Short mmCIF file of C-alpha atoms and ligand atoms in Angstrom, two decimals:
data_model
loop_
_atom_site.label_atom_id
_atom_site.label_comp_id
_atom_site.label_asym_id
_atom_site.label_seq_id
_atom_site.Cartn_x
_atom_site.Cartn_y
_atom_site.Cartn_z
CA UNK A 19 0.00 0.00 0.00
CA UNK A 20 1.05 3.59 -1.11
CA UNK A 21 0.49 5.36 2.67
CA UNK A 22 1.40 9.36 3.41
CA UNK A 23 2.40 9.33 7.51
CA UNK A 24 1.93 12.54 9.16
CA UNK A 25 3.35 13.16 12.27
CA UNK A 26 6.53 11.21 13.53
CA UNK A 27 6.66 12.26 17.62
CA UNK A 28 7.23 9.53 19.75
CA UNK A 29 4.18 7.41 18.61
CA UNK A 30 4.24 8.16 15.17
CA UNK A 31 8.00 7.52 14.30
CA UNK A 32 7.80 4.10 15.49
CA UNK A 33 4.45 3.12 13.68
CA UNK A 34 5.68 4.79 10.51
CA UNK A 35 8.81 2.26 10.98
CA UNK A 36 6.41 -0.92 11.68
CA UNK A 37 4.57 0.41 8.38
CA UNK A 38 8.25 0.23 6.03
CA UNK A 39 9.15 -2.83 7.89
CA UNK A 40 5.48 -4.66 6.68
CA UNK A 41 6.63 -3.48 3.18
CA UNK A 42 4.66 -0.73 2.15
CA UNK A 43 5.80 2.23 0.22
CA UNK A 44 5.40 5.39 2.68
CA UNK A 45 6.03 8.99 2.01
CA UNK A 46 6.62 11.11 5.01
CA UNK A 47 5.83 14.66 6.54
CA UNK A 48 6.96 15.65 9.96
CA UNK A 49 6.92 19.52 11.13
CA UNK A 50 10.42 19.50 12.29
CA UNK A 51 11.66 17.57 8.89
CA UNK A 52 14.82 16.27 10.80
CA UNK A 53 12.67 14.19 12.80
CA UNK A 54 12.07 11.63 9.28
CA UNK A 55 15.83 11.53 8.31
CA UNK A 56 16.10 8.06 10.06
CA UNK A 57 12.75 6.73 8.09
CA UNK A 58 14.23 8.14 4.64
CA UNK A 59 17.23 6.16 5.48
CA UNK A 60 15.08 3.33 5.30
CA UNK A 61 13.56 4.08 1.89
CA UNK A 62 10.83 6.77 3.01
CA UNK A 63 10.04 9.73 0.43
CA UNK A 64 10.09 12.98 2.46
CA UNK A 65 7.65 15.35 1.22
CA UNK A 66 7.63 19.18 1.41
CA UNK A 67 4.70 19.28 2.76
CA UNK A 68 1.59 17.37 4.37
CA UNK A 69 0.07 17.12 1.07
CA UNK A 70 2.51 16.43 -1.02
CA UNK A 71 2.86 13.01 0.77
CA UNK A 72 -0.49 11.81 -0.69
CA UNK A 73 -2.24 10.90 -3.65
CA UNK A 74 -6.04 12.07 -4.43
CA UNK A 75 -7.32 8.12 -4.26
CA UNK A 76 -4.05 7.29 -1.15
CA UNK A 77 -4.54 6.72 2.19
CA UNK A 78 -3.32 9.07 4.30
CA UNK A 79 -2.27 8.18 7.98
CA UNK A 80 -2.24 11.21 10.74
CA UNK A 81 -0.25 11.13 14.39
CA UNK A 82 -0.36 14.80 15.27
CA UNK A 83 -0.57 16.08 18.85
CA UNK A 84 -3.80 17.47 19.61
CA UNK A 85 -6.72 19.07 17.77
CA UNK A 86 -4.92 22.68 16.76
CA UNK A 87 -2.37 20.34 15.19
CA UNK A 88 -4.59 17.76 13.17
CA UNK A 89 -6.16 21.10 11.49
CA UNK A 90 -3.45 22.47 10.67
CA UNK A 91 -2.11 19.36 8.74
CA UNK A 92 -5.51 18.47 7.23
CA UNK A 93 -7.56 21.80 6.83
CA UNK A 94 -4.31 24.46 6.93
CA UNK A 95 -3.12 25.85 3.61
CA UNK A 96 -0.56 22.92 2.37
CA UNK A 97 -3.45 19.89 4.48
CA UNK A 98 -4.48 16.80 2.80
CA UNK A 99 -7.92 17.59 2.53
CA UNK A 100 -7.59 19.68 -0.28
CA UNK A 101 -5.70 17.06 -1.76
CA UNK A 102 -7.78 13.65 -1.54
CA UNK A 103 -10.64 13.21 -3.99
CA UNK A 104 -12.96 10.11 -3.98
CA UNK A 105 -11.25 7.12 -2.59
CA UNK A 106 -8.42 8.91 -1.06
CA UNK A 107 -8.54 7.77 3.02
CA UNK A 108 -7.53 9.65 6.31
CA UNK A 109 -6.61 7.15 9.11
CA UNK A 110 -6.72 10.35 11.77
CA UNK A 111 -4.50 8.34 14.81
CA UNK A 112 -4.71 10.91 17.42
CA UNK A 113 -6.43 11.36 20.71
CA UNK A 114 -8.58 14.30 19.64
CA UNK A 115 -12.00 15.89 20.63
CA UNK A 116 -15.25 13.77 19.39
CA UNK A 117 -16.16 16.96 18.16
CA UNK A 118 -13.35 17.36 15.48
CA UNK A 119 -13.53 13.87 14.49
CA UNK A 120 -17.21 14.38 13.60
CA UNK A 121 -16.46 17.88 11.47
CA UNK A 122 -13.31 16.21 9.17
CA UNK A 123 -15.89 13.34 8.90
CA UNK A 124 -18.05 15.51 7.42
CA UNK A 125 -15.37 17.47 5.23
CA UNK A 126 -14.23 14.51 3.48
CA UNK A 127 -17.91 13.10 2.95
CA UNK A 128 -18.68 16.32 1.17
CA UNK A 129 -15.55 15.92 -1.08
CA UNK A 130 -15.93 11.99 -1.70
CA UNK A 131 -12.68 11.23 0.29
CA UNK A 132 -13.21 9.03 3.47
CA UNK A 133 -12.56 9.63 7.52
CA UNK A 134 -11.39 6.83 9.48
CA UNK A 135 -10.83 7.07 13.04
CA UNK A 136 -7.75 4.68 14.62
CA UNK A 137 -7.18 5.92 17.87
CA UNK A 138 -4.77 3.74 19.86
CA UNK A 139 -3.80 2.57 23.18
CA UNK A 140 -0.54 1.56 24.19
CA UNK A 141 3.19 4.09 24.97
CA UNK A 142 5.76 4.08 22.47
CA UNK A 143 7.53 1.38 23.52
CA UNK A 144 4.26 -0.74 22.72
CA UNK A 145 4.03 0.90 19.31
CA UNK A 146 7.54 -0.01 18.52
CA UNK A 147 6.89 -3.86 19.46
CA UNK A 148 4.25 -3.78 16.97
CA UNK A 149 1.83 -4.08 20.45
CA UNK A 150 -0.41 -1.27 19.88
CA UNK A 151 -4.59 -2.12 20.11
CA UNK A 152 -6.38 0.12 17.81
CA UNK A 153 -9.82 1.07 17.22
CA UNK A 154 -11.27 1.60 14.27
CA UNK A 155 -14.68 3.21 13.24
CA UNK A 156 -15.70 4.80 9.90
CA UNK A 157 -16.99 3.88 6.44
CA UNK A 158 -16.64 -0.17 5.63
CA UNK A 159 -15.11 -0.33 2.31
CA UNK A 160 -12.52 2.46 3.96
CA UNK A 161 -11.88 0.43 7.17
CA UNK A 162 -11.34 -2.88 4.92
CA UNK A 163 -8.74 -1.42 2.95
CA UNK A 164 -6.78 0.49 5.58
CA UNK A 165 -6.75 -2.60 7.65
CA UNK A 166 -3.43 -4.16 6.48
CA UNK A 167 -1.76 -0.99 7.88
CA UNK A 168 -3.49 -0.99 10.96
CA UNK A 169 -2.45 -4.81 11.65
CA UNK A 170 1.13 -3.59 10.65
CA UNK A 171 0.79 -1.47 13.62
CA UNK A 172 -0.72 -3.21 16.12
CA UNK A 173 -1.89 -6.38 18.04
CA UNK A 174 -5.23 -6.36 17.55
CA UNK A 175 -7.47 -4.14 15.85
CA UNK A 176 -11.13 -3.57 17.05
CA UNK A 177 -14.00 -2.72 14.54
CA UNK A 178 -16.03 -0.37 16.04
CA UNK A 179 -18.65 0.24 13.02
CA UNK A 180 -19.10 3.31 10.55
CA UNK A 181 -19.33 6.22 13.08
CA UNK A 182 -15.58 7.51 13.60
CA UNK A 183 -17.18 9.46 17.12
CA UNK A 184 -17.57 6.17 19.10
CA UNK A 185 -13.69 5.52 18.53
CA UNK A 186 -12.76 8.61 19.70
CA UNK A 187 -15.50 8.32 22.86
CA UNK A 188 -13.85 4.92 23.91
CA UNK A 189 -10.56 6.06 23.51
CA UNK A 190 -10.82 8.71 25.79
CA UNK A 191 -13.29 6.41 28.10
CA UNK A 192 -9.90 4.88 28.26
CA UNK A 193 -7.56 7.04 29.35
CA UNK A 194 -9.82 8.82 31.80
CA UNK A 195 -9.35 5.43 33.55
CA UNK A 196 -6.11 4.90 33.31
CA UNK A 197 -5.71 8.91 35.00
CA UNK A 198 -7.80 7.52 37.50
CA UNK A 199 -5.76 4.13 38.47
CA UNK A 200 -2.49 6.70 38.64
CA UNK A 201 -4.47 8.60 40.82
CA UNK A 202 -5.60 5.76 42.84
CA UNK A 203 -1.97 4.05 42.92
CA UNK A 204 -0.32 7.14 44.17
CA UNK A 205 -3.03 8.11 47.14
CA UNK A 206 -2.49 4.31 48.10
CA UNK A 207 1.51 4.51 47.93
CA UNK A 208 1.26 7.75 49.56
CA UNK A 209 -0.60 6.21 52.55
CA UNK A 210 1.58 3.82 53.00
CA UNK A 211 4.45 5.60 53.00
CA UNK A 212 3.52 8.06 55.46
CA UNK A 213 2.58 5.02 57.57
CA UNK A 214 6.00 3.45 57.21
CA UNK A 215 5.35 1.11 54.52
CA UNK A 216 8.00 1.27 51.35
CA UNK A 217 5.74 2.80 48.12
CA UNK A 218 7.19 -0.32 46.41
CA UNK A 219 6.50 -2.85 49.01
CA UNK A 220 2.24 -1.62 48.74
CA UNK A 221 2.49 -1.77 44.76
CA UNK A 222 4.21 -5.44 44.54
CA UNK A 223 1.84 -6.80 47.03
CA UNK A 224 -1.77 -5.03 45.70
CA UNK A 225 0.16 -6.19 41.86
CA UNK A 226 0.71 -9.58 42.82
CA UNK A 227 -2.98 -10.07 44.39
CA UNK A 228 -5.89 -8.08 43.26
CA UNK A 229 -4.98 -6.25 40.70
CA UNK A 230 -2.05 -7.92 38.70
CA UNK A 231 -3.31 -6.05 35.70
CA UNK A 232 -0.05 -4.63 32.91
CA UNK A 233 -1.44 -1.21 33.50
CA UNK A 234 -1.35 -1.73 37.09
CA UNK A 235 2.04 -3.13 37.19
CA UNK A 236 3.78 -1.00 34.64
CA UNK A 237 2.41 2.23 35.91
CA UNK A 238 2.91 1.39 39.66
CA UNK A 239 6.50 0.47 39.13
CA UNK A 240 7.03 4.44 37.77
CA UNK A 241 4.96 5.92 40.67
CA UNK A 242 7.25 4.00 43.02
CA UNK A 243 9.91 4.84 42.43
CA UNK A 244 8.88 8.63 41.05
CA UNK A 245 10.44 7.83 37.12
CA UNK A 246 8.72 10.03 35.34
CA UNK A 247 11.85 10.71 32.74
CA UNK A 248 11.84 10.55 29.99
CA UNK A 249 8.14 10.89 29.27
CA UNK A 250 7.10 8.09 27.39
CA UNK A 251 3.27 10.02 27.19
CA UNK A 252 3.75 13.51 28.35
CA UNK A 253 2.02 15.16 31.22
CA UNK A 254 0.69 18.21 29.05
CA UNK A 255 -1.12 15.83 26.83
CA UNK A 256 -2.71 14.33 29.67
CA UNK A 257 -3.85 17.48 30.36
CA UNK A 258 -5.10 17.69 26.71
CA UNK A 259 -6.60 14.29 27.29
CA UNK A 260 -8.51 15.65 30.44
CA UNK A 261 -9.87 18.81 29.42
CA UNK A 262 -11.20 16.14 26.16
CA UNK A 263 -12.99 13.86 28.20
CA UNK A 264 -14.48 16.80 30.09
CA UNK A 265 -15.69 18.54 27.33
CA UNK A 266 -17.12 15.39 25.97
CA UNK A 267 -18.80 14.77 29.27
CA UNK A 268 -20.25 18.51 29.36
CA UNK A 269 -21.82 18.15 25.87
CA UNK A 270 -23.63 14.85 27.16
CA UNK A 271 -24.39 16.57 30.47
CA UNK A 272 -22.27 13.12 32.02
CA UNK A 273 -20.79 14.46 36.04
CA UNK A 274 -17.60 12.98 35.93
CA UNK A 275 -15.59 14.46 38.89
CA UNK A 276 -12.78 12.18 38.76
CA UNK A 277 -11.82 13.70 35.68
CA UNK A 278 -12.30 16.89 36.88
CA UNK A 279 -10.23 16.15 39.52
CA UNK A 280 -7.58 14.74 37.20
CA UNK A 281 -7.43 17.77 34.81
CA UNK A 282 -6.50 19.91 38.54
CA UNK A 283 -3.61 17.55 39.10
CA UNK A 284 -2.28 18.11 35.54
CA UNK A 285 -2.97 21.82 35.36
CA UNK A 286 -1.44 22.16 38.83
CA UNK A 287 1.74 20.44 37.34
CA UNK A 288 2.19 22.16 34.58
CA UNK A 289 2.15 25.16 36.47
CA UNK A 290 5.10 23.38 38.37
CA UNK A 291 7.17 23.10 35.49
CA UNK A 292 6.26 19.95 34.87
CA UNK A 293 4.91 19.44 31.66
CA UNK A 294 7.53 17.07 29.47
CA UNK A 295 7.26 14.45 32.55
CA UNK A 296 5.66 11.62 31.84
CA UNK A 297 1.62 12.08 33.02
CA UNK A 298 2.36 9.32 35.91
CA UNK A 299 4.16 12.48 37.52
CA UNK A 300 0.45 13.70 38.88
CA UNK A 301 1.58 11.62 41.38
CA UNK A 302 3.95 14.12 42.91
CA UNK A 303 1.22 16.36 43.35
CA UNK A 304 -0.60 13.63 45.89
CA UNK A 305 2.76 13.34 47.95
CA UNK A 306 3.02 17.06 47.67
CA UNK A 307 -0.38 17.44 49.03
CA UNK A 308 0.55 14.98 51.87
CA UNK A 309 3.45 17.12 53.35
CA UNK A 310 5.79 14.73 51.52
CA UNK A 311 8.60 16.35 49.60
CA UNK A 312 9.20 13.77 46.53
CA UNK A 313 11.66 16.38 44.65
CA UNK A 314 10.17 16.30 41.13
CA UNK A 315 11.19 12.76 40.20
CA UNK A 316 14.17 11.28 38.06
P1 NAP V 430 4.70 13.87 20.61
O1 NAP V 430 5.86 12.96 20.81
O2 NAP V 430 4.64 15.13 21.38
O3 NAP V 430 4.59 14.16 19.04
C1 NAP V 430 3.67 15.09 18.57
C2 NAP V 430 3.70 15.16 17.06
O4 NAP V 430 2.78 16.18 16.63
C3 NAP V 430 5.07 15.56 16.48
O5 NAP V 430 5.23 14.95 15.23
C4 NAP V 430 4.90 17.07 16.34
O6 NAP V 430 5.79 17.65 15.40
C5 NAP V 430 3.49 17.13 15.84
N1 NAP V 430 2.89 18.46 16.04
C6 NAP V 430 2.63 19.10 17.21
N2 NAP V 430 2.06 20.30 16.98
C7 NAP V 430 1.97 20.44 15.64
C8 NAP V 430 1.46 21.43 14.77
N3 NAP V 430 0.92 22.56 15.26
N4 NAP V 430 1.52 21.23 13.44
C9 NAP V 430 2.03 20.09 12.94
N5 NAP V 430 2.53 19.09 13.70
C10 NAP V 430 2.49 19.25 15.03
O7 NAP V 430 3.31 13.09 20.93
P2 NAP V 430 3.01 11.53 20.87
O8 NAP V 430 3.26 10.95 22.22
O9 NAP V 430 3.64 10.92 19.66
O10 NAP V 430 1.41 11.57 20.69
C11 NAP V 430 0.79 11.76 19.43
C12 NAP V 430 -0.70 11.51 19.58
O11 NAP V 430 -0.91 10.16 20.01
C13 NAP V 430 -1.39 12.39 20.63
O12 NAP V 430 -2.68 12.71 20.21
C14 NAP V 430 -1.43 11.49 21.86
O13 NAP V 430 -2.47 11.87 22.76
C15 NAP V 430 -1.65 10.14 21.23
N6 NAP V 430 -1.18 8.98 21.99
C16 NAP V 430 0.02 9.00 22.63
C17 NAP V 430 0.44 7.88 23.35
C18 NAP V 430 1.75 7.86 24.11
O14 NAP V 430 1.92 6.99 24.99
N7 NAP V 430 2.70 8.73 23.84
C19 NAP V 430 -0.36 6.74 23.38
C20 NAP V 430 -1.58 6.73 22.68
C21 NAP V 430 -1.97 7.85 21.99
P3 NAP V 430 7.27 18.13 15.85
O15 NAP V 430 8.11 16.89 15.82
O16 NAP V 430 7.65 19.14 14.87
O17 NAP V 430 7.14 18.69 17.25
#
């Protein structure tokens, strides 16, 4: 498959790899262009700019940061949109608002191209071991075809049906609870420390009983011991990811005050300085607010 990839941060680079390594031909944009020199090495075309790495009927692959970013490289002067026709594909990777999913859903309908949206779970680390899970939701024919690439990407891919929304919605069901098990981890580490019990000792006990989960033990072995460098999913996205699931939630009229909670701990710690941690670092903020002084990790 003929792909453009858009976006090589630390999730796209390594997906964009997985995609040359399963063979298919991939042209390459990246706003900081030195960021692709390691994929052209490799046989990737660098283009000059976001369009210029598709074709009008080509599938198109996005791994931007947030919302402002995803417009810029779709609906900004040099964006793909303008460039796809009928049968050209965006596979739009991000974590980005429901409501922006919906709208480019709608742009491309009314120009014949397709929307697909392929949110994923899993750090970069995952992505790189080909371990991502991905969900996928738009038009059939679209998903069907763009599904080789996906598989190239990940471990399993789930088909969520022809509405691109309800990927986004479960994707950010998602990480609202993984916010909420760092949130949970660190309050219980944080009692037991100030109770005389080691933060690691509580996490390899609660690990290795009721809740021997990955996410659990992965997670709890960073809030442990405080590693929160380098970020493998940075704390100002999870802020991003917040202030998403809250503005979902508002829209639905859904209370959901442990996310409203959570977006406090990540605005309070980016007003710390602490926004390039990794978004387990909220967890200084609950042995902050315990009279603890944790430093600000390592
Ligand atoms: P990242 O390392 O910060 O990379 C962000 C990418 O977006 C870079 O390619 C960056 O370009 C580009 N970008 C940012 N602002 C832009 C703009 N205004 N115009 C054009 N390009 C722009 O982030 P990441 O961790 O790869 O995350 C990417 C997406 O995947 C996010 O939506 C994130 O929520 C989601 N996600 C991340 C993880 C994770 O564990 N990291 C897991 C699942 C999903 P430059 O290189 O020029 O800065």
């Amino acid at each position: 498959m003929e792909i453009g990839f858009i976006g090589l941060g630390s999730m796209g680079y390594p997906m964009a790899e997985n995609l040359l390594k399963a063979g298919h031909a991939l042209a390459i944009w990246n706003r900081s262009r030195e960021k692709g020199e390691g994929l052209a090495s490799q046989g990737a075309r660098q283009a000059g700019r976001p369009a210029d790495a598709v074709s009008a009927d080509g599938v198109a692959i996005t791994m931007v940061a947030d919302d402002a970013a995803l417009e810029s490289v779709v609906l900004g002067p040099d964006g793909i949109l303008e460039k796809l026709g009928p049968g050209g594909v965006h596979v739009s990777m991000s974590t980005i608002s429901p409501a922006l999913s919906a709208r480019l859903a709608e742009l491309h309908r009314a120009r014949g191209s397709h929307y697909v949206a392929a949110p994923v779970f899993g750090r970069p680390d995952a992505a790189a071991a080909k371990m991502l899970f991905v969900l996928c939701a738009g038009p059939a024919a679209a998903c069907e075809r763009v599904r080789p690439a996906l598989e190239a990407m990940g471990q399993k891919v789930f088909p969520l049906g022809e509405e691109p929304v309800h990927a986004n919605i479960i994707k950010l069901g998602g990480n609202f609870m993984i916010m909420s098990v760092i949130e949970a981890m660190a309050e219980a580490m944080t009692l037991g420390e100030k109770h005389g019990v080691p933060r690691e000792k509580t996490m390899e006990v609660l690990t290795q009983s009721i809740f021997p989960a990955p996410l659990f033990v992965n997670y709890g072995k960073q809030i442990a011991a405080h590693a929160y460098r380098p970020a493998r999913f940075k704390l100002s996205l999870g802020l991003k990811d917040a202030n998403l699931v809250l503005g979902a939630a508002a829209r639905a009229q859904v209370p959901m005050p442990l996310a409203a909670l959570m977006q406090g701990r990540y605005l309070a710690a980016v007003a710390k300085g602490r926004a390039d941690l990794d978004w387990t670092a909220a967890a200084l903020n609950v042995a902050e607010d315990a009279g603890l002084d944790p430093g600000d990790g390592h």
